[in-house]
CSV table of C-alpha atoms and ligand atoms in Angstrom, one decimal:
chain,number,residue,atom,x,y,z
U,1,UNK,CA,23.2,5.6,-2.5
U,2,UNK,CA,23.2,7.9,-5.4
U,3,UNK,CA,19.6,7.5,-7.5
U,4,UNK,CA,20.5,10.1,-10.0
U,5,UNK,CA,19.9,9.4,-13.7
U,6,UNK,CA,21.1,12.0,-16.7
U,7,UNK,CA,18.5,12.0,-19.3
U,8,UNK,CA,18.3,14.2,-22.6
U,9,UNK,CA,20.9,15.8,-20.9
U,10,UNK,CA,18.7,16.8,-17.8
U,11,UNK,CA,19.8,15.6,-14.6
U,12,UNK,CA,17.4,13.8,-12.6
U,13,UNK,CA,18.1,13.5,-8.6
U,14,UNK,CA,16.2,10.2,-8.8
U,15,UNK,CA,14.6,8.7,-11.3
U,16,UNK,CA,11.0,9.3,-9.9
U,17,UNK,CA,8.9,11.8,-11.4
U,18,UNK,CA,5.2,12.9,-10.7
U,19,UNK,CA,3.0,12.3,-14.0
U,20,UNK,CA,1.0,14.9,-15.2
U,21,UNK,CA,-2.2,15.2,-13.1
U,22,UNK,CA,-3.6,16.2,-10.0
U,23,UNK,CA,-0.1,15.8,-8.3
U,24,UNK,CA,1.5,18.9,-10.2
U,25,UNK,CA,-1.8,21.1,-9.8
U,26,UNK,CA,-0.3,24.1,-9.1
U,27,UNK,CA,3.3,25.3,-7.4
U,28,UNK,CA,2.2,24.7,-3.8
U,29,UNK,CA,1.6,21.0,-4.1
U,30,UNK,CA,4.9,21.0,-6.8
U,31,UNK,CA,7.6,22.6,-4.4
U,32,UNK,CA,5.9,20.1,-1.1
U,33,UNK,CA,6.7,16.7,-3.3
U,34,UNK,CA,10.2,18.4,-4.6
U,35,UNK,CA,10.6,18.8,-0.8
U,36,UNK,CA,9.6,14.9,0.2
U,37,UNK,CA,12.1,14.0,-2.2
U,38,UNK,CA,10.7,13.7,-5.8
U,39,UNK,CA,13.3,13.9,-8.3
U,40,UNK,CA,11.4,15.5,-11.3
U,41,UNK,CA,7.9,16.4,-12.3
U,42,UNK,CA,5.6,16.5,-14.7
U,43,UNK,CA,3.1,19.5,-14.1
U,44,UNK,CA,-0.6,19.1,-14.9
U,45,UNK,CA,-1.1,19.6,-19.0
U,46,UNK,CA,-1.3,23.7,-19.9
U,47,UNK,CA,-2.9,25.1,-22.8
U,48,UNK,CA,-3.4,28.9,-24.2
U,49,UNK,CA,-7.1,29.3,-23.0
U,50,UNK,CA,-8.7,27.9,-19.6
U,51,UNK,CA,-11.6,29.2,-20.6
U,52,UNK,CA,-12.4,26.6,-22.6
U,53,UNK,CA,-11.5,23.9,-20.0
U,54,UNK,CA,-14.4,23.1,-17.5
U,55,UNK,CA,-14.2,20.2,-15.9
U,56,UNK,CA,-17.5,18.4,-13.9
U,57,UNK,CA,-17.8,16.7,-10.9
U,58,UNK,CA,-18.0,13.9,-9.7
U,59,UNK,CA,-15.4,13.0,-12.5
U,60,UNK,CA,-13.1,9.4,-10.6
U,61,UNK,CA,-14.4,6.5,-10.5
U,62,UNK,CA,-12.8,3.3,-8.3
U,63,UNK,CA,-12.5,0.0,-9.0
U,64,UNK,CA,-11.8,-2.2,-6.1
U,65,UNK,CA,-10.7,-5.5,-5.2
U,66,UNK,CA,-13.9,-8.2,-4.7
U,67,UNK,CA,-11.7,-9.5,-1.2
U,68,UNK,CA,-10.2,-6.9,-0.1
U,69,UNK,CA,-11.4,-3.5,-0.9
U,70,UNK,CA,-8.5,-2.1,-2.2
U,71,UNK,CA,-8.5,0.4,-5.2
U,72,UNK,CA,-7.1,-2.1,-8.1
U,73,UNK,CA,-8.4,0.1,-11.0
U,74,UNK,CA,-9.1,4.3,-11.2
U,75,UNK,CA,-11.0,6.3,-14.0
U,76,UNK,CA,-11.1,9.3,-14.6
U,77,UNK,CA,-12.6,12.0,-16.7
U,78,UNK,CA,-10.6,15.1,-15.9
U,79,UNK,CA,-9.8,17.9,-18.6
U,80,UNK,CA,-5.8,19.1,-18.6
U,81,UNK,CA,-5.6,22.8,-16.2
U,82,UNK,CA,-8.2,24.8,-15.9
U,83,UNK,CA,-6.3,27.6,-15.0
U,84,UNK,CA,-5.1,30.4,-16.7
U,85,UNK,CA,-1.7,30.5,-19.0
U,86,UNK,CA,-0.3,33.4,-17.0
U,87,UNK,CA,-0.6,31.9,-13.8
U,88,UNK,CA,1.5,28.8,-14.8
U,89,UNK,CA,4.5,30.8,-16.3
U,90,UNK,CA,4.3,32.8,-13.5
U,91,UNK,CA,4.4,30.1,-11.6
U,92,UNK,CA,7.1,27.6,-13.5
U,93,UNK,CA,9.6,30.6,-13.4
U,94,UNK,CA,8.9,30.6,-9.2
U,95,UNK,CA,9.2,26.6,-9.0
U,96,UNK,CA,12.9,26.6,-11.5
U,97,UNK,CA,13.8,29.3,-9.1
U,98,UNK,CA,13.4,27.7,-5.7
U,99,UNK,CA,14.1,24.6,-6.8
U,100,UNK,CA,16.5,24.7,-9.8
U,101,UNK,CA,18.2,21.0,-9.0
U,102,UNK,CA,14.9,19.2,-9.3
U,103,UNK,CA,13.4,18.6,-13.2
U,104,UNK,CA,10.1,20.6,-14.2
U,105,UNK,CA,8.9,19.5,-17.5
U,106,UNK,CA,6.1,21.0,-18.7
U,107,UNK,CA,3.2,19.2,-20.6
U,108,UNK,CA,1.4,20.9,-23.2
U,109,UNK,CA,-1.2,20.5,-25.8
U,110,UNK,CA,-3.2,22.3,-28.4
U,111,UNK,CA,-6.0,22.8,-30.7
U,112,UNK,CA,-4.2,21.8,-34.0
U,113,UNK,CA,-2.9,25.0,-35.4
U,114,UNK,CA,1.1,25.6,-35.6
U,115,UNK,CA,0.8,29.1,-34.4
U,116,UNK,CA,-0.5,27.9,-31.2
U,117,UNK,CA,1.3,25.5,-30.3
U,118,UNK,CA,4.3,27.6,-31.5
U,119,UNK,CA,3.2,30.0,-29.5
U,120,UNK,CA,2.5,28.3,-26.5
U,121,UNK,CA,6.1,26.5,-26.8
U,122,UNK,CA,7.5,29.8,-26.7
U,123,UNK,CA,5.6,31.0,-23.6
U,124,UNK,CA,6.7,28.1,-21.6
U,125,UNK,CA,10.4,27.8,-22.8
U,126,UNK,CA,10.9,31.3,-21.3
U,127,UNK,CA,10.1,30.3,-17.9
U,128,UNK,CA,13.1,27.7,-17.5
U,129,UNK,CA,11.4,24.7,-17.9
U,130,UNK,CA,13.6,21.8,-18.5
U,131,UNK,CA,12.1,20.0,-21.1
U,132,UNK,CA,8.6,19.9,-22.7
U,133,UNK,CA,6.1,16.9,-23.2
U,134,UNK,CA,3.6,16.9,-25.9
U,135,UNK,CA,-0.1,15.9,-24.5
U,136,UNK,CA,-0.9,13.3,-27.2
U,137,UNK,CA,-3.0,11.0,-25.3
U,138,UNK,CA,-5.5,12.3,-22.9
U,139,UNK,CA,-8.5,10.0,-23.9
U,140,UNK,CA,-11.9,12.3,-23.1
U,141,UNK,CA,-13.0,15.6,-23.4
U,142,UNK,CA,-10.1,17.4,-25.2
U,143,UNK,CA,-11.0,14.9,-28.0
U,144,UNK,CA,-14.1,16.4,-29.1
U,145,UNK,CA,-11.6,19.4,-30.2
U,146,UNK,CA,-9.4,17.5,-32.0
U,147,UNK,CA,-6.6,17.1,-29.2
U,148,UNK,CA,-4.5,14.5,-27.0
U,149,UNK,CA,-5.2,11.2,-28.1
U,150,UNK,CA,-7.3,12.5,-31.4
U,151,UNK,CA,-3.7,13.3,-32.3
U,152,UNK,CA,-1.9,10.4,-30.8
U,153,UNK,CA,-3.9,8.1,-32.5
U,154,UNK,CA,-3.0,9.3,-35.9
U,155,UNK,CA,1.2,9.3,-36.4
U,156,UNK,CA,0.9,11.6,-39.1
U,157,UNK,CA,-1.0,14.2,-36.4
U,158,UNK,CA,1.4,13.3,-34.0
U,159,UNK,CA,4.7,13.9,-36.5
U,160,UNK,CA,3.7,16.9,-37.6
U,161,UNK,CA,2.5,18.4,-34.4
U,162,UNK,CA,6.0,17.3,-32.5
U,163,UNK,CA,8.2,19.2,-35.2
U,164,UNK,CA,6.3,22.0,-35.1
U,165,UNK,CA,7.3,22.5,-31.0
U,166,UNK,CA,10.8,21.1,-32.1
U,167,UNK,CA,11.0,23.6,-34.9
U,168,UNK,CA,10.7,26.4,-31.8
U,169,UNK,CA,12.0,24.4,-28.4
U,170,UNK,CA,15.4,24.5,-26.8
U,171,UNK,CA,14.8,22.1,-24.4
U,172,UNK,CA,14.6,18.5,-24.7
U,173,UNK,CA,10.7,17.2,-26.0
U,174,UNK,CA,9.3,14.1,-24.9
U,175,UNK,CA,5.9,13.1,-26.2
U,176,UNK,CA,3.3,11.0,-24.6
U,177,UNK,CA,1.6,8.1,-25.7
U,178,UNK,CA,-1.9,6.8,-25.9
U,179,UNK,CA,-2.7,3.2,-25.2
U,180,UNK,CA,-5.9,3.4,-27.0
U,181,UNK,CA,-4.1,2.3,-30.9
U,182,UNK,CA,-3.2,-1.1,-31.9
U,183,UNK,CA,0.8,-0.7,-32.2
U,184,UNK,CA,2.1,1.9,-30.1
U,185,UNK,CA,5.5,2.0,-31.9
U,186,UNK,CA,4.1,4.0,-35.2
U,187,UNK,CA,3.1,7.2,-33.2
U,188,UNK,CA,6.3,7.2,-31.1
U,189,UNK,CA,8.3,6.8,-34.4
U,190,UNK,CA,6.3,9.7,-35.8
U,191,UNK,CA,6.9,11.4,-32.7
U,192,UNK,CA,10.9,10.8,-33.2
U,193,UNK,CA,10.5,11.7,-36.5
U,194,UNK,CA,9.0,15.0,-35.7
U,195,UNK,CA,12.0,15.5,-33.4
U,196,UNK,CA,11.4,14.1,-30.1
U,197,UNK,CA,13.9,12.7,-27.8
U,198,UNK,CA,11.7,10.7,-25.3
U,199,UNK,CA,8.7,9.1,-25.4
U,200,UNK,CA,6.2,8.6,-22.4
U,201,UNK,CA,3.8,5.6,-22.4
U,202,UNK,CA,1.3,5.0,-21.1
U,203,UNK,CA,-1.4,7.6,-20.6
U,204,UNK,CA,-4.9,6.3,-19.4
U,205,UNK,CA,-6.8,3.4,-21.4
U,206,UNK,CA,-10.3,4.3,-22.4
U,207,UNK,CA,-12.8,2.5,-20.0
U,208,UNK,CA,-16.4,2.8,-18.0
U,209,UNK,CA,-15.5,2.0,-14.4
U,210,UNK,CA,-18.8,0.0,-13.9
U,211,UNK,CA,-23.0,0.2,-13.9
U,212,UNK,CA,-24.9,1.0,-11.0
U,213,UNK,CA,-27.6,-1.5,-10.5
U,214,UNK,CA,-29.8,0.6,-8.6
U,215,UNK,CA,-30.1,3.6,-11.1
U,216,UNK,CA,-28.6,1.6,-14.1
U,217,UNK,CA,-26.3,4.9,-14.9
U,218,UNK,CA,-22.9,4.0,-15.9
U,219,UNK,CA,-20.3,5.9,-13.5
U,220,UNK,CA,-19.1,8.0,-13.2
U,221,UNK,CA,-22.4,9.6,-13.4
U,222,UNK,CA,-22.9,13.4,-14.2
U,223,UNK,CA,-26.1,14.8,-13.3
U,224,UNK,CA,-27.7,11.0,-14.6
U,225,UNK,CA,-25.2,10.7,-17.7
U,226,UNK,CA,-21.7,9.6,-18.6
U,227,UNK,CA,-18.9,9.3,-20.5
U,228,UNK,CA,-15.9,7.2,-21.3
U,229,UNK,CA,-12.9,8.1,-19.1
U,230,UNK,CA,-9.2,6.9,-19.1
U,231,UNK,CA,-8.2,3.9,-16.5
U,232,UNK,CA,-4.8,3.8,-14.2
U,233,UNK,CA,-3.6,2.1,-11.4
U,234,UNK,CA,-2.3,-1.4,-10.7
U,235,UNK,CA,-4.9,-2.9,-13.0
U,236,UNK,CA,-3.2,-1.3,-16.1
U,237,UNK,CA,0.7,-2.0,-15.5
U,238,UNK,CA,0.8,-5.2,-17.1
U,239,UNK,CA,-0.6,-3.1,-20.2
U,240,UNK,CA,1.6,-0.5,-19.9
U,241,UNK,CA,4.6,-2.8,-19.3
U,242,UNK,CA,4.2,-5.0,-22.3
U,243,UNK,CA,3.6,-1.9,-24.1
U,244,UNK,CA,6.8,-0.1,-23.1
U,245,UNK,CA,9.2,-3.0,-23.6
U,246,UNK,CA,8.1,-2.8,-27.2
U,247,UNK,CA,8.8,0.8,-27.3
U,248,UNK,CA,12.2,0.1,-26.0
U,249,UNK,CA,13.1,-2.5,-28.6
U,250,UNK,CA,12.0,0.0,-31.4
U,251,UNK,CA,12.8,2.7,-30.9
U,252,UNK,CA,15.6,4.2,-31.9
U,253,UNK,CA,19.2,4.2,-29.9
U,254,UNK,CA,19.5,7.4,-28.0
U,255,UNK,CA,15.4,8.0,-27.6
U,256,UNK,CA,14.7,7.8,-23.7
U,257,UNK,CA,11.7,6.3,-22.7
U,258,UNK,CA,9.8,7.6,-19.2
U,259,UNK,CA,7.8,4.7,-18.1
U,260,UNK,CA,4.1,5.3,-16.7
U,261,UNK,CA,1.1,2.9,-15.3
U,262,UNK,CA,0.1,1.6,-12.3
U,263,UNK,CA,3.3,2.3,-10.6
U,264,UNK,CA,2.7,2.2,-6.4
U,265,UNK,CA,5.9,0.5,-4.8
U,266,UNK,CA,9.7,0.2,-5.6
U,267,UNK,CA,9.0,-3.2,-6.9
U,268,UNK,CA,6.6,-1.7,-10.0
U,269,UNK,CA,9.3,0.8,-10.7
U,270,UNK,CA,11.9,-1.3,-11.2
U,271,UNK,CA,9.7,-3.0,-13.9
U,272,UNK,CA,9.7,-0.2,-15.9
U,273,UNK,CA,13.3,0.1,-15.4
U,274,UNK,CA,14.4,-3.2,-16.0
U,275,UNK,CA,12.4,-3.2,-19.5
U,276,UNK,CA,13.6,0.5,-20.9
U,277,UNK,CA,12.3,3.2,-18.4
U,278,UNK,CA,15.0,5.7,-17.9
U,279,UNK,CA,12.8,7.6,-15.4
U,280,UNK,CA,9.3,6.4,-13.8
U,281,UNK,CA,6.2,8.3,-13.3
U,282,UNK,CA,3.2,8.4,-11.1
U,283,UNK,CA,-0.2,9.8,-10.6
U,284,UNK,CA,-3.1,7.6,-9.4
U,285,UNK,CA,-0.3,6.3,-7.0
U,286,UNK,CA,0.2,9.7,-5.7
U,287,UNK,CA,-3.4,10.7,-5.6
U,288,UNK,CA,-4.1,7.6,-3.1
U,289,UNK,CA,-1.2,7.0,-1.1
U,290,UNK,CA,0.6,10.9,-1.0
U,291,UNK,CA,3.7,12.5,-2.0
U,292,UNK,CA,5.4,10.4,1.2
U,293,UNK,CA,5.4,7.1,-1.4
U,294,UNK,CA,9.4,8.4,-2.7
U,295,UNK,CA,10.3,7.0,0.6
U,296,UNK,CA,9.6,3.6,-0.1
U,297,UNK,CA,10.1,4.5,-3.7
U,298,UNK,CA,14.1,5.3,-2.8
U,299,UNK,CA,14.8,2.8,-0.2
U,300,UNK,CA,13.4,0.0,-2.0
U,301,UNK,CA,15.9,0.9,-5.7
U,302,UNK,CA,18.5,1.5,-3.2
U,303,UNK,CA,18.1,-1.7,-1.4
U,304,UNK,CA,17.7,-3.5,-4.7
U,305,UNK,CA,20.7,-2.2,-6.3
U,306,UNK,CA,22.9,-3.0,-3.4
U,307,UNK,CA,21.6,-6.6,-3.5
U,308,UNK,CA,22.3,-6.9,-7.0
U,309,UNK,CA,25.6,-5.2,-7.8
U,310,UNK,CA,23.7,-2.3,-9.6
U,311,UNK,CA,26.5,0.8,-9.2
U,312,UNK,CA,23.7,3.3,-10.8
U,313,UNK,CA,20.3,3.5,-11.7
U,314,UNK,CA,21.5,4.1,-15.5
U,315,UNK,CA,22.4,0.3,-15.4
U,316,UNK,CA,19.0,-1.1,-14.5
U,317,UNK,CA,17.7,0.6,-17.4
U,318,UNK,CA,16.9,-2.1,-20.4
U,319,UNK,CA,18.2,-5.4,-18.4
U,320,UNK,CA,15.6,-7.4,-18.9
U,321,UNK,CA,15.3,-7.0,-22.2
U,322,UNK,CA,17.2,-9.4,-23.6
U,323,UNK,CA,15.0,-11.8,-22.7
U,324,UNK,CA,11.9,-11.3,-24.9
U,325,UNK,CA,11.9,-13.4,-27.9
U,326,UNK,CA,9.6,-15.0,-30.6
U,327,UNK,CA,7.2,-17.8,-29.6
U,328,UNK,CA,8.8,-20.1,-32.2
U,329,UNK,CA,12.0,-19.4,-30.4
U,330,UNK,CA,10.6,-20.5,-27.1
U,331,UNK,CA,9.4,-23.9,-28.6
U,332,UNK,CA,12.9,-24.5,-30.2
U,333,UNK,CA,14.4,-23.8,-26.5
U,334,UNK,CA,12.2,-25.6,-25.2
U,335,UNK,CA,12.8,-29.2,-26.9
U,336,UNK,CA,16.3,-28.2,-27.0
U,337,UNK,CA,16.2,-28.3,-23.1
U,338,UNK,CA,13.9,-31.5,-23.1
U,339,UNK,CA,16.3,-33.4,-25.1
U,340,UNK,CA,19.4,-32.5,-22.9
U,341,UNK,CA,17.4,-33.2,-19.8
U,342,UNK,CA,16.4,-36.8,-21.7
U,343,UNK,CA,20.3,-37.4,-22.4
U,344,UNK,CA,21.3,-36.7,-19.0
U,345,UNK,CA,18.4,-39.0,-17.7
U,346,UNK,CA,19.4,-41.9,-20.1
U,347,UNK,CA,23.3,-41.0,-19.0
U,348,UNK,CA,22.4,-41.9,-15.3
U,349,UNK,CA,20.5,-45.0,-16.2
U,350,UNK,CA,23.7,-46.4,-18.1
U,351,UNK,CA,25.2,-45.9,-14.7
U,352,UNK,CA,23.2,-46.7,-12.7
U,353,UNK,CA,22.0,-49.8,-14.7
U,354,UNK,CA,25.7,-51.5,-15.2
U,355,UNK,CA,28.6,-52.3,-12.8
U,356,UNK,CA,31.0,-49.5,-12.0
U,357,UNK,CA,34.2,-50.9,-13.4
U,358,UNK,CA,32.0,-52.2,-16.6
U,359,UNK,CA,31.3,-48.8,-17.4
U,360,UNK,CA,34.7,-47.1,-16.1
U,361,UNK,CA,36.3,-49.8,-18.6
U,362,UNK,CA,33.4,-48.7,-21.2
U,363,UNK,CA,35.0,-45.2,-21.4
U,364,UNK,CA,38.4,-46.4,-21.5
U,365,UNK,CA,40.4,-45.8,-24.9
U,366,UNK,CA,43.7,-48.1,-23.7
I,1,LIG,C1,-7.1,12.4,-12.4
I,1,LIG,C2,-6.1,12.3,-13.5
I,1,LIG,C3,-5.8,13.4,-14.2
I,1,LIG,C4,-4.8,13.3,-15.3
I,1,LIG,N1,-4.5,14.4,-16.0
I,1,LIG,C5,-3.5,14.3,-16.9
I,1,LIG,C6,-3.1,15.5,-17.6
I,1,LIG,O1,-3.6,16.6,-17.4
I,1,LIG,N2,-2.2,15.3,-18.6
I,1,LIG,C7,-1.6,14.1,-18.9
I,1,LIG,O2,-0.7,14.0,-19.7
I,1,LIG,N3,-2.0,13.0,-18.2
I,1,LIG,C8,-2.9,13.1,-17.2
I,1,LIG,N4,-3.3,11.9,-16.5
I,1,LIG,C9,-2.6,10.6,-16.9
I,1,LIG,C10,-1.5,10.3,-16.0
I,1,LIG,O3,-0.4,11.2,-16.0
I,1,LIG,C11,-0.9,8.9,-16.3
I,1,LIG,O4,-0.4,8.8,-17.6
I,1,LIG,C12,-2.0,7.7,-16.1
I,1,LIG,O5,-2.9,8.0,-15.1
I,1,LIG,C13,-1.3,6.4,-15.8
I,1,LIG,O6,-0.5,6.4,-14.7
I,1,LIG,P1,-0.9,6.1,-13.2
I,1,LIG,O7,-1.5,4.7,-13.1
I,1,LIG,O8,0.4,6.2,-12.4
I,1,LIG,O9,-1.9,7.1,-12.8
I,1,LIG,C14,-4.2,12.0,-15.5
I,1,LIG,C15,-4.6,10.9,-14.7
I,1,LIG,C16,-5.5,11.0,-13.7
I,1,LIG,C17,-5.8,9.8,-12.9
């Protein structure tokens, strides 16, 4: 079955696509999922200095189900790459070249200064990435600088930081959205404003994974302290779905939207589809169950669109929509059905209650 999906004008093989994180760390790990089967990716967020990018450890922490066991809900506090600018354009011009059918996007973010991320823009664009997406969301550490979610939180930030990479980029730009605001439409219109063509949603939501009783430290702990981190897994796609089913009733005709959160299974994905995602990514998912998850990921679309009379993945995208409406609308349907169902009840108790040919002579006009 063919999975492929044209977005922004870049060709996806399938709509699946590694988020930005520990699954695009580096080429190696990069070409191995292109080779399993991944249709695009998302490499791990690059800025202009590493340097300044040091990240601690322990830095995940698991959430996991009371019954079961099973990890339900991941934090983390990890910084974007700590490794250094060169290496990465070395490195995207090696990936485009062995693998130029599958989609590299590049995610980047700065300290908020036009020259920079100008710059940095620049840098990458050379290498023959296929699109760019603007870091506006990670929720700890970069903060304290002034970046990702410190600029997704504020559309006028986030406007003016997308047209400046706009201004300079030749390839599509999709910018990604924090959870952490109250209505995530106004810094994905800014971002469309600015220029951008897709939006991502949703990066991690700002959390503390738990206390531990015995030290009372809240986790994850770093040498006896601690600090927020950002939450993914299944325990956050009902958030991310609602949130990117608004997105894709407000936004704009034309403006893609690459659905992220909590995705593990073919099931989840089509979710996102079915309420706006034109392409799907994953990270936590990938980080517990391995790049070997497209299997299941491509079988299971496959099999769905087959049962369903889907001819390509394009025409999943935005079904369900339709079917969000107002709460006053669902009372109105609501009665509207009761009252039919009470007129067909009192229709079968006139039959029932009189003779046949009393009634057949009833609805008789001669
Ligand atoms: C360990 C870890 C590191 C991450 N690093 C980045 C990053 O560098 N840049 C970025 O945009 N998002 C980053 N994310 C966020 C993910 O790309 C994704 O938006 C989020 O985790 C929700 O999706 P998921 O439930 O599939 O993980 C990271 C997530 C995790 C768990």
């Amino acid at each position: 079955m063919d999975l492929s999906i044209t977005v922004n004008g870049m060709k996806f093989p399938n709509p699946f696509v590694l988020g930005s994180g520990p699954p695009g760390t580096n080429a190696r790990v990069l070409a191995k999922s292109y080779d399993a089967g991944w249709g695009g990716a998302v490499a791990k967020t690059v800025s202009l200095e590493s340097a300044k990018v040091v990240n601690v450890v322990p830095r995940y922490g698991k959430l996991r189900s009371r019954s079961t066991g099973e990890v339900i809900g991941f934090e983390n506090i990890e910084l974007i790459s700590d490794r250094p600018i060169d290496v990465w354009l070395d490195e995207f011009r090696q990936i485009k070249k062995e693998y130029p059918n599958n989609i590299l996007i590049a995610s980047i973010m700065e300290e908020y200064e036009k020259s920079r991320w100008q710059e940095l823009t620049r840098m990458v664009q050379e290498t023959g990435v296929d699109g760019f997406e603007l870091n506006f969301s990670c929720p700890h550490g970069m903060t304290e600088r002034r970046m990702g979610s410190e600029m997704g939180e504020h559309p006028d930030l986030t406007e003016e930081v997308t047209s400046w990479v706009t201004e300079v980029s030749k390839v599509p730009v999709w910018a990604k959205m924090t959870p952490n605001i109250t209505n995530i439409r106004e810094p994905a219109l800014a971002a469309v404003r600015g220029g951008a063509v897709g939006i991502s949603a949703i990066n991690t939501i700002l959390s503390v994974i738990g206390v531990d009783l015995e030290t009372l430290r809240p986790m994850p702990t770093v040498e006896g302290h601690c600090v927020p981190g950002g939450y993914s897994a299944q325990a956050v796609r009902p958030i991310a779905l609602r949130m990117v089913s608004q997105l894709a009733l407000g936004l704009p005709e034309g403006v893609s939207i690459s659905g992220i959160g909590g995705i593990e299974t073919s099931h989840d994905a089509l979710e996102f589809m079915l309420l706006g995602s034109s392409t799907v990514q994953i990270c936590t998912g990938v980080m517990l169950q391995g790049v070997k998850m497209i299997d299941e990921l491509q079988e299971g679309v496959a099999k769905f669109m087959a049962d369903k009379g889907f001819n390509s993945v394009q025409e999943i995208v935005g079904k369900s929509l339709p079917y969000f409406s107002t709460h006053m609308d669902l009372v109105q349907k609501m009665k509207a059905a009761k009252r039919s169902k009470a007129g067909e009840a009192s229709r079968d108790n006139e039959w029932a209650q009189k003779d046949i040919t009393e009634k057949t002579a009833e609805l008789t006009s001669n």
